[in-house]
PDB file of C-alpha atoms in Angstrom:
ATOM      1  CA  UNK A   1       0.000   0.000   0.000  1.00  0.00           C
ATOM      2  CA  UNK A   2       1.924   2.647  -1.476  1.00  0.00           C
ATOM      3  CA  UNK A   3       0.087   5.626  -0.143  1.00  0.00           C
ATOM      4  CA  UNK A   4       0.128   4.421   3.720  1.00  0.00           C
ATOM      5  CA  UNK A   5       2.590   6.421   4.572  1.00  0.00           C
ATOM      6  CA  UNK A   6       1.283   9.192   3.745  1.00  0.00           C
ATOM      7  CA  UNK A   7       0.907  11.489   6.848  1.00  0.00           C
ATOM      8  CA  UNK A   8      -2.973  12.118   6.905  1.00  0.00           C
ATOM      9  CA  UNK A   9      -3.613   8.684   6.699  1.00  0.00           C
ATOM     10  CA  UNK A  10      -1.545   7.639   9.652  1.00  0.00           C
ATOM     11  CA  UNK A  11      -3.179  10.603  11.813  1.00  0.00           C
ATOM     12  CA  UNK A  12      -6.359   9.162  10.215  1.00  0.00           C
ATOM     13  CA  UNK A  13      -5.677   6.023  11.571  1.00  0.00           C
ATOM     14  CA  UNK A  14      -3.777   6.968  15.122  1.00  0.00           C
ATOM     15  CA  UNK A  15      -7.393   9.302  15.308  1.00  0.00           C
ATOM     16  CA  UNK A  16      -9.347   5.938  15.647  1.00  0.00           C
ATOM     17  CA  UNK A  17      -7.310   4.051  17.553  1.00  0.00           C
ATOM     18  CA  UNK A  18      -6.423   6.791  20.204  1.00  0.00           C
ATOM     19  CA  UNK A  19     -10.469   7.431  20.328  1.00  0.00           C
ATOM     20  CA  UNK A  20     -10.781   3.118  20.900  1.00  0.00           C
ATOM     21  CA  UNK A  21      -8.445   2.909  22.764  1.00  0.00           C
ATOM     22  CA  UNK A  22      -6.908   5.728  24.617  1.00  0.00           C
ATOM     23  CA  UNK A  23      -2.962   6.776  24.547  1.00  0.00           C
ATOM     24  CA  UNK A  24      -1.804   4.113  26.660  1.00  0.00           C
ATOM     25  CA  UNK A  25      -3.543   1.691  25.317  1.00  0.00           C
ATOM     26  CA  UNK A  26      -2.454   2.675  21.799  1.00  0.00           C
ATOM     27  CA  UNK A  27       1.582   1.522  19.745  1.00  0.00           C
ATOM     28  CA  UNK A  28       2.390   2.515  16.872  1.00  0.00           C
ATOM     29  CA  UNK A  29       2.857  -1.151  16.263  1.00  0.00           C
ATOM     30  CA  UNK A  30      -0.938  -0.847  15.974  1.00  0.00           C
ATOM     31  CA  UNK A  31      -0.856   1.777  13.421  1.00  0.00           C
ATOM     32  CA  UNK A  32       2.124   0.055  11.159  1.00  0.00           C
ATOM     33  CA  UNK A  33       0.275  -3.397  11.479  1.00  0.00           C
ATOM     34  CA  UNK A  34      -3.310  -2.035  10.317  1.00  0.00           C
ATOM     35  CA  UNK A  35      -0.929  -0.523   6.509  1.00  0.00           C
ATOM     36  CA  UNK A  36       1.454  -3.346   6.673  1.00  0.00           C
ATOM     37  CA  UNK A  37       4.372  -0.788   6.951  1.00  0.00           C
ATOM     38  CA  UNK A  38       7.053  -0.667   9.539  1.00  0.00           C
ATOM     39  CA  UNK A  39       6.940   1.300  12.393  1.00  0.00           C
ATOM     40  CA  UNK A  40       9.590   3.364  11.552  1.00  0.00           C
ATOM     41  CA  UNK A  41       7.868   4.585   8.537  1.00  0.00           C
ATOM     42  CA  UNK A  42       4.768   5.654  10.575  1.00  0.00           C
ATOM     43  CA  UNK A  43       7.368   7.793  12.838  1.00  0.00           C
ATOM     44  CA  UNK A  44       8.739   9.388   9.760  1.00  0.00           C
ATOM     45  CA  UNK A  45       6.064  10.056   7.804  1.00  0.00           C
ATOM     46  CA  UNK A  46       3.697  11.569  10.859  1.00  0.00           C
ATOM     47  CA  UNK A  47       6.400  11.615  14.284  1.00  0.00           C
ATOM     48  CA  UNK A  48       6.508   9.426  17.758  1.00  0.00           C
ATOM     49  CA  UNK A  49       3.727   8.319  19.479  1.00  0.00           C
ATOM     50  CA  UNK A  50       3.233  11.591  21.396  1.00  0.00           C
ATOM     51  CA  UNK A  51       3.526  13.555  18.249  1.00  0.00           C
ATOM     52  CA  UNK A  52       0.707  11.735  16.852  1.00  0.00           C
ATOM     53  CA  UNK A  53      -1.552  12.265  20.346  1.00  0.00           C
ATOM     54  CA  UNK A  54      -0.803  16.404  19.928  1.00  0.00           C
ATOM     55  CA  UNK A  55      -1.609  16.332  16.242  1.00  0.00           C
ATOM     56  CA  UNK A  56      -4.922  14.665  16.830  1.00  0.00           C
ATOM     57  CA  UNK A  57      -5.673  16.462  19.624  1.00  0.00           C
ATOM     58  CA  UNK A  58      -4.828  19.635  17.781  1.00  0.00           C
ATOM     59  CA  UNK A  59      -6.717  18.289  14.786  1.00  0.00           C
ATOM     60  CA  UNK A  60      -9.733  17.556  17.296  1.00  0.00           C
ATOM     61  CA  UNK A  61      -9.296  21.187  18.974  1.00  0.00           C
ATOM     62  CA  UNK A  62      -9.753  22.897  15.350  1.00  0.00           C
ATOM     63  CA  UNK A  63     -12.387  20.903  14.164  1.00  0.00           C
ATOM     64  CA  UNK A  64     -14.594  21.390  17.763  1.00  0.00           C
ATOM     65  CA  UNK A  65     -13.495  25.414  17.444  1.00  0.00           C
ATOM     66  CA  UNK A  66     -14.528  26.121  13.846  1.00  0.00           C
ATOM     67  CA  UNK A  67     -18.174  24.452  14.391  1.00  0.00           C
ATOM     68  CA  UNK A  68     -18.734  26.905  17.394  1.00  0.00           C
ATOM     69  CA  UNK A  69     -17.317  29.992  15.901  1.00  0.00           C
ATOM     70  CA  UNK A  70     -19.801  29.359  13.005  1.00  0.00           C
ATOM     71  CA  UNK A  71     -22.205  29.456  15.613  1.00  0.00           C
ATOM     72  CA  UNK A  72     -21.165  32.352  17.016  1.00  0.00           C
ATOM     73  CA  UNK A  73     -20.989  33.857  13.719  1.00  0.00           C
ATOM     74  CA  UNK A  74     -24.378  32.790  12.998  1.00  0.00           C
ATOM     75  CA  UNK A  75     -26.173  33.614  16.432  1.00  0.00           C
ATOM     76  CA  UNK A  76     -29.529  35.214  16.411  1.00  0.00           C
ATOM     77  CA  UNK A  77     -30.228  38.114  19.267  1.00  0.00           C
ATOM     78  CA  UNK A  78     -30.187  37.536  22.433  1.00  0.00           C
ATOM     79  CA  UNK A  79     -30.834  34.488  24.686  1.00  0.00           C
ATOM     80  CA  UNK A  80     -31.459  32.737  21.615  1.00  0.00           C
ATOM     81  CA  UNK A  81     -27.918  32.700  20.891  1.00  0.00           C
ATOM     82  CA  UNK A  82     -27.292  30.750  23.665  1.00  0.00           C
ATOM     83  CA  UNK A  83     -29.534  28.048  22.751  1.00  0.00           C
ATOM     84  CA  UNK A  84     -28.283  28.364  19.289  1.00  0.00           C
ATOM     85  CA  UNK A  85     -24.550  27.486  20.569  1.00  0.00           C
ATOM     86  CA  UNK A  86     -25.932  24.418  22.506  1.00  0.00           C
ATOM     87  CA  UNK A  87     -27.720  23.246  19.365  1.00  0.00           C
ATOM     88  CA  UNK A  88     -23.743  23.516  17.647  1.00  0.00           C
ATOM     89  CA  UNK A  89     -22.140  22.113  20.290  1.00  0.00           C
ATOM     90  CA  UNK A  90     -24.781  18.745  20.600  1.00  0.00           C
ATOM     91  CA  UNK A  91     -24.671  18.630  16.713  1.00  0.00           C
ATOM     92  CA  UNK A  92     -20.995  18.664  16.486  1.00  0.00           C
ATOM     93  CA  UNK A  93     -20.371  16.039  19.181  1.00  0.00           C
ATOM     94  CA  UNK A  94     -23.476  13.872  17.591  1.00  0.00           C
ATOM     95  CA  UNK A  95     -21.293  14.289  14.401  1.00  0.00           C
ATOM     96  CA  UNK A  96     -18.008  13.875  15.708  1.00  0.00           C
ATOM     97  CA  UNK A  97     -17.916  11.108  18.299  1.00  0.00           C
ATOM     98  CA  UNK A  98     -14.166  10.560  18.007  1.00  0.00           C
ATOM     99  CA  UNK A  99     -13.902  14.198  19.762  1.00  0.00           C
ATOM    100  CA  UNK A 100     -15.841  13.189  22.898  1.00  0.00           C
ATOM    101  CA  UNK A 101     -14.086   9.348  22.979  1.00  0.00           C
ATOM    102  CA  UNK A 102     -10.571  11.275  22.750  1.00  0.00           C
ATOM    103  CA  UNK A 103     -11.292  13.453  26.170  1.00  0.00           C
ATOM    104  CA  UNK A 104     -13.583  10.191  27.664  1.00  0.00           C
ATOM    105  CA  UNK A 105      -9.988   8.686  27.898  1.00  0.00           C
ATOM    106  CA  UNK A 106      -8.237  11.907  28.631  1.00  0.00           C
ATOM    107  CA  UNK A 107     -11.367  12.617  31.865  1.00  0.00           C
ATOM    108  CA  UNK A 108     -10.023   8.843  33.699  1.00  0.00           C
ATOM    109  CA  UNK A 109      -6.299   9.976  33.338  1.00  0.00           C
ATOM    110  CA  UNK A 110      -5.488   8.577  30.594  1.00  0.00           C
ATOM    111  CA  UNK A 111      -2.244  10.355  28.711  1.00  0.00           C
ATOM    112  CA  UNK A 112      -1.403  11.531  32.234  1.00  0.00           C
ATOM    113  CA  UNK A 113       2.153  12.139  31.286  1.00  0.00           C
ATOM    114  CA  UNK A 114       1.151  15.051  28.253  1.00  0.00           C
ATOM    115  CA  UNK A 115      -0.566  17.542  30.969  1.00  0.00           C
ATOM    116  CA  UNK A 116      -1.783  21.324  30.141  1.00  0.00           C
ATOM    117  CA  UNK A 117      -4.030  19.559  27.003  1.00  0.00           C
ATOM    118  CA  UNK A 118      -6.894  21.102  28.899  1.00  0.00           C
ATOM    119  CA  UNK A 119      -5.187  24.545  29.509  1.00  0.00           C
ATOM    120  CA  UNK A 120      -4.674  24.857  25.614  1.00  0.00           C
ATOM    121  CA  UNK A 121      -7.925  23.344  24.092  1.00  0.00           C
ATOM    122  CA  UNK A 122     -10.930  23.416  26.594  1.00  0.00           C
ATOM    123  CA  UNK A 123     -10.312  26.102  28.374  1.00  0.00           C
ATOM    124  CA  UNK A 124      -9.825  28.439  25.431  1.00  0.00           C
ATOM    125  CA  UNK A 125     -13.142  27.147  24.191  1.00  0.00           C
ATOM    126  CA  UNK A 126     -15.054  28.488  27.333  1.00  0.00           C
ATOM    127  CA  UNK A 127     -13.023  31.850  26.859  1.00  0.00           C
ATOM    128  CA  UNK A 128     -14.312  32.146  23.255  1.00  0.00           C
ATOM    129  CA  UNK A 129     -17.993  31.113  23.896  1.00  0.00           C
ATOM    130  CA  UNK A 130     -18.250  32.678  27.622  1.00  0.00           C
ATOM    131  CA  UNK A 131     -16.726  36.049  25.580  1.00  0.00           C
ATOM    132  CA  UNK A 132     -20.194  35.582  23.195  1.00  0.00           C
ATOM    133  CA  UNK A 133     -22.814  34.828  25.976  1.00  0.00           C
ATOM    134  CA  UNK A 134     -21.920  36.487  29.201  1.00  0.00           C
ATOM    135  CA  UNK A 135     -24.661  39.335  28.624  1.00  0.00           C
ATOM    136  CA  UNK A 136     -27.078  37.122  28.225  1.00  0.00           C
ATOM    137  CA  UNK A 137     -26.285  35.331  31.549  1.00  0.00           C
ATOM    138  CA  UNK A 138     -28.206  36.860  34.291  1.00  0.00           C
ATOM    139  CA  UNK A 139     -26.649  37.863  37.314  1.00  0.00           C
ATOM    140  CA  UNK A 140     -25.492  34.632  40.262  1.00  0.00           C
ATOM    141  CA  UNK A 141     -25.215  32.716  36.905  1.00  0.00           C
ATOM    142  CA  UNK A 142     -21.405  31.284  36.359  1.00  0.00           C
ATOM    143  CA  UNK A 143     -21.068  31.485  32.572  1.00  0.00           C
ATOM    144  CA  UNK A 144     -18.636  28.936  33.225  1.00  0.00           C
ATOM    145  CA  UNK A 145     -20.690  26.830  34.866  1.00  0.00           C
ATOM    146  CA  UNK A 146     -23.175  27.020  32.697  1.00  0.00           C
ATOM    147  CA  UNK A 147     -20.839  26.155  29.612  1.00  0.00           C
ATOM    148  CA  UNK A 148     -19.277  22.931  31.888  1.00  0.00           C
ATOM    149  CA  UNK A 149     -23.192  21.707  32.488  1.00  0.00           C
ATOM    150  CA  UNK A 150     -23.021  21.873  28.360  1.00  0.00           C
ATOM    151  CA  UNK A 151     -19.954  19.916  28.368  1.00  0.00           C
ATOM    152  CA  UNK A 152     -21.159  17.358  31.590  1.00  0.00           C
ATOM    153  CA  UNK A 153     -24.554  16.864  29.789  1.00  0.00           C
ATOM    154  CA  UNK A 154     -23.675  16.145  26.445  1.00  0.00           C
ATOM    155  CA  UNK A 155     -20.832  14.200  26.661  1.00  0.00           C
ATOM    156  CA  UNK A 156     -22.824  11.899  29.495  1.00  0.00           C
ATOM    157  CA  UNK A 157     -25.583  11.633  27.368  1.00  0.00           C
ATOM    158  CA  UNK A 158     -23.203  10.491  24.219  1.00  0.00           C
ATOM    159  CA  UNK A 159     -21.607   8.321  25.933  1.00  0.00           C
ATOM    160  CA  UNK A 160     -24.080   6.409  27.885  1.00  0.00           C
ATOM    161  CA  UNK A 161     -27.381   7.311  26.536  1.00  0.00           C
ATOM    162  CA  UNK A 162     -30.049   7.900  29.678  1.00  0.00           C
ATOM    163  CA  UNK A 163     -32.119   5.420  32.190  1.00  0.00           C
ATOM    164  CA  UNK A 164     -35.407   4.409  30.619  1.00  0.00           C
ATOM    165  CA  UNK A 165     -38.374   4.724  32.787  1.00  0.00           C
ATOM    166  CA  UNK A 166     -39.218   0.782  33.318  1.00  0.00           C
ATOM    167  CA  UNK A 167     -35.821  -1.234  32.179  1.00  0.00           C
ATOM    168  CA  UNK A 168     -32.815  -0.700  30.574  1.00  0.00           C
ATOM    169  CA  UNK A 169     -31.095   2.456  28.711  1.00  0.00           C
ATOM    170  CA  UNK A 170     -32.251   4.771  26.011  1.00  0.00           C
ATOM    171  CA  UNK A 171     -29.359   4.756  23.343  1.00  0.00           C
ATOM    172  CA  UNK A 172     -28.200   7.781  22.846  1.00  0.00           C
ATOM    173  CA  UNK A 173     -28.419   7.112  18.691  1.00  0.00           C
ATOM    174  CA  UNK A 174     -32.351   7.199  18.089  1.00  0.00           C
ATOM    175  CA  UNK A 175     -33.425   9.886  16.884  1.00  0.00           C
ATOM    176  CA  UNK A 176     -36.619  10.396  19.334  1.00  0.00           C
ATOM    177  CA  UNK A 177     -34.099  10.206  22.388  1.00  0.00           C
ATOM    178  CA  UNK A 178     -31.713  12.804  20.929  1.00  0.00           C
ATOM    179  CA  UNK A 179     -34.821  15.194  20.070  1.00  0.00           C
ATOM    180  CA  UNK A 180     -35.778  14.355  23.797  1.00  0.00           C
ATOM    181  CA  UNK A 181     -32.539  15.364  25.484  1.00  0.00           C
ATOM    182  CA  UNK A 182     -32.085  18.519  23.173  1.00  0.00           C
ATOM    183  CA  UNK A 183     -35.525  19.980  24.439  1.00  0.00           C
ATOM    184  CA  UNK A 184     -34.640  18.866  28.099  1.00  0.00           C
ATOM    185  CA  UNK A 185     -31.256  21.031  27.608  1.00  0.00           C
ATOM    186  CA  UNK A 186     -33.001  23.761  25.948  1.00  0.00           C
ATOM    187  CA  UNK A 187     -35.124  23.828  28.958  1.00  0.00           C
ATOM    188  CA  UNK A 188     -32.836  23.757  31.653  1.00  0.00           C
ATOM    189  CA  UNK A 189     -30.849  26.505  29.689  1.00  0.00           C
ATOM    190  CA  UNK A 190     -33.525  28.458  29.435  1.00  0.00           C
ATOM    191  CA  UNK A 191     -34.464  28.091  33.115  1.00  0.00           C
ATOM    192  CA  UNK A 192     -31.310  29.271  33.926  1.00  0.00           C
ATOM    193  CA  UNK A 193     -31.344  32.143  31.664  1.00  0.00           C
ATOM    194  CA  UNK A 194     -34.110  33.484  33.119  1.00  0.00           C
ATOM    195  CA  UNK A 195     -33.085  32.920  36.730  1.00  0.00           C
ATOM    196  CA  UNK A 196     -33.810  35.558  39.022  1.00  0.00           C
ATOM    197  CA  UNK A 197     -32.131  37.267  41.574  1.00  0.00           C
TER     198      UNK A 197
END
């Protein structure tokens, strides 16, 4: 496979296997094995295992970024913006499960030895959105807060779907349980947006 080494494909493929399985439980021997190339043509052609982990974080970072700047772009007046940027954010993480798998491991220490990840990616996110929203947040509301309910919500419900009433989960994939959970955010947003003092 001639074209296996070619960088994109290896971060393709490190991208899938990081989001499986998590950094540590991730070689490159993995990565060489699924292109039937050696492993020191995956370090040349895309860098050491911890190379990889930045680039696809990085890669993860931009790709999370862009959707919610076109949000911000896009936002009507108001408190509706802030319902509009929830909308993004559920639609980009429905679209883009690698993303939430990728800090799933990161959240139960995984990649403990590459620290600051979270100074450089999420935390700039809540600058750029909290920067957008804060006058619509009503007084005694943290903006911050707010935005890590977004994050604890969404990626919870992703990953594990939610309790059925009688037996058994809800899968997070139908359709009818997504549209459920969106309105129950929208709602508890909206709540909070209109909290009063």
């Amino acid at each position: 496979m001639e074209d296996a080494a070619e960088p994109d494909r290896i971060i393709g493929m490190a991208t899938r296997l990081f989001a499986n399985l998590g950094y540590d439980g991730m070689s490159l021997g993995m990565i060489a094995d699924a292109f039937g190339i050696p492993v020191s043509t995956v370090t040349t052609a895309a860098g050491d295992k911890r190379r990889l982990y930045l680039t696809v974080m990085q890669r993860a970072f931009e790709a999370e970024r862009e959707a919610l700047q076109s949000a911000m772009d896009t936002c009507p007046p108001g408190r509706a913006c802030v319902h509009h940027i929830l909308d993004a954010y559920i639609d980009f993480h429905v679209g883009h499960p690698y993303v939430r798998a990728l800090w799933a491991h990161r959240w139960v220490s995984d990649a403990a030895d590459i620290p600051d990840l979270e100074n450089h990616y999420p935390r700039l996110l809540f600058r750029l959105v909290g920067s957008r929203i804060k006058d619509e947040v009503p007084p005694g509301v943290n903006t911050y807060y707010l935005l890590g309910m977004m994050v604890w919500c969404v990626h919870g419900f992703l990953g594990s779907g939610v309790l059925a009433a009688d037996q058994g989960m809800l899968p997070a994939d139908e359709p009818k349980v997504l549209a459920e959970f969106r309105s129950q955010m929208h709602l508890m947003f909206e709540g909070m947006l209109t909290a009063r003092q």
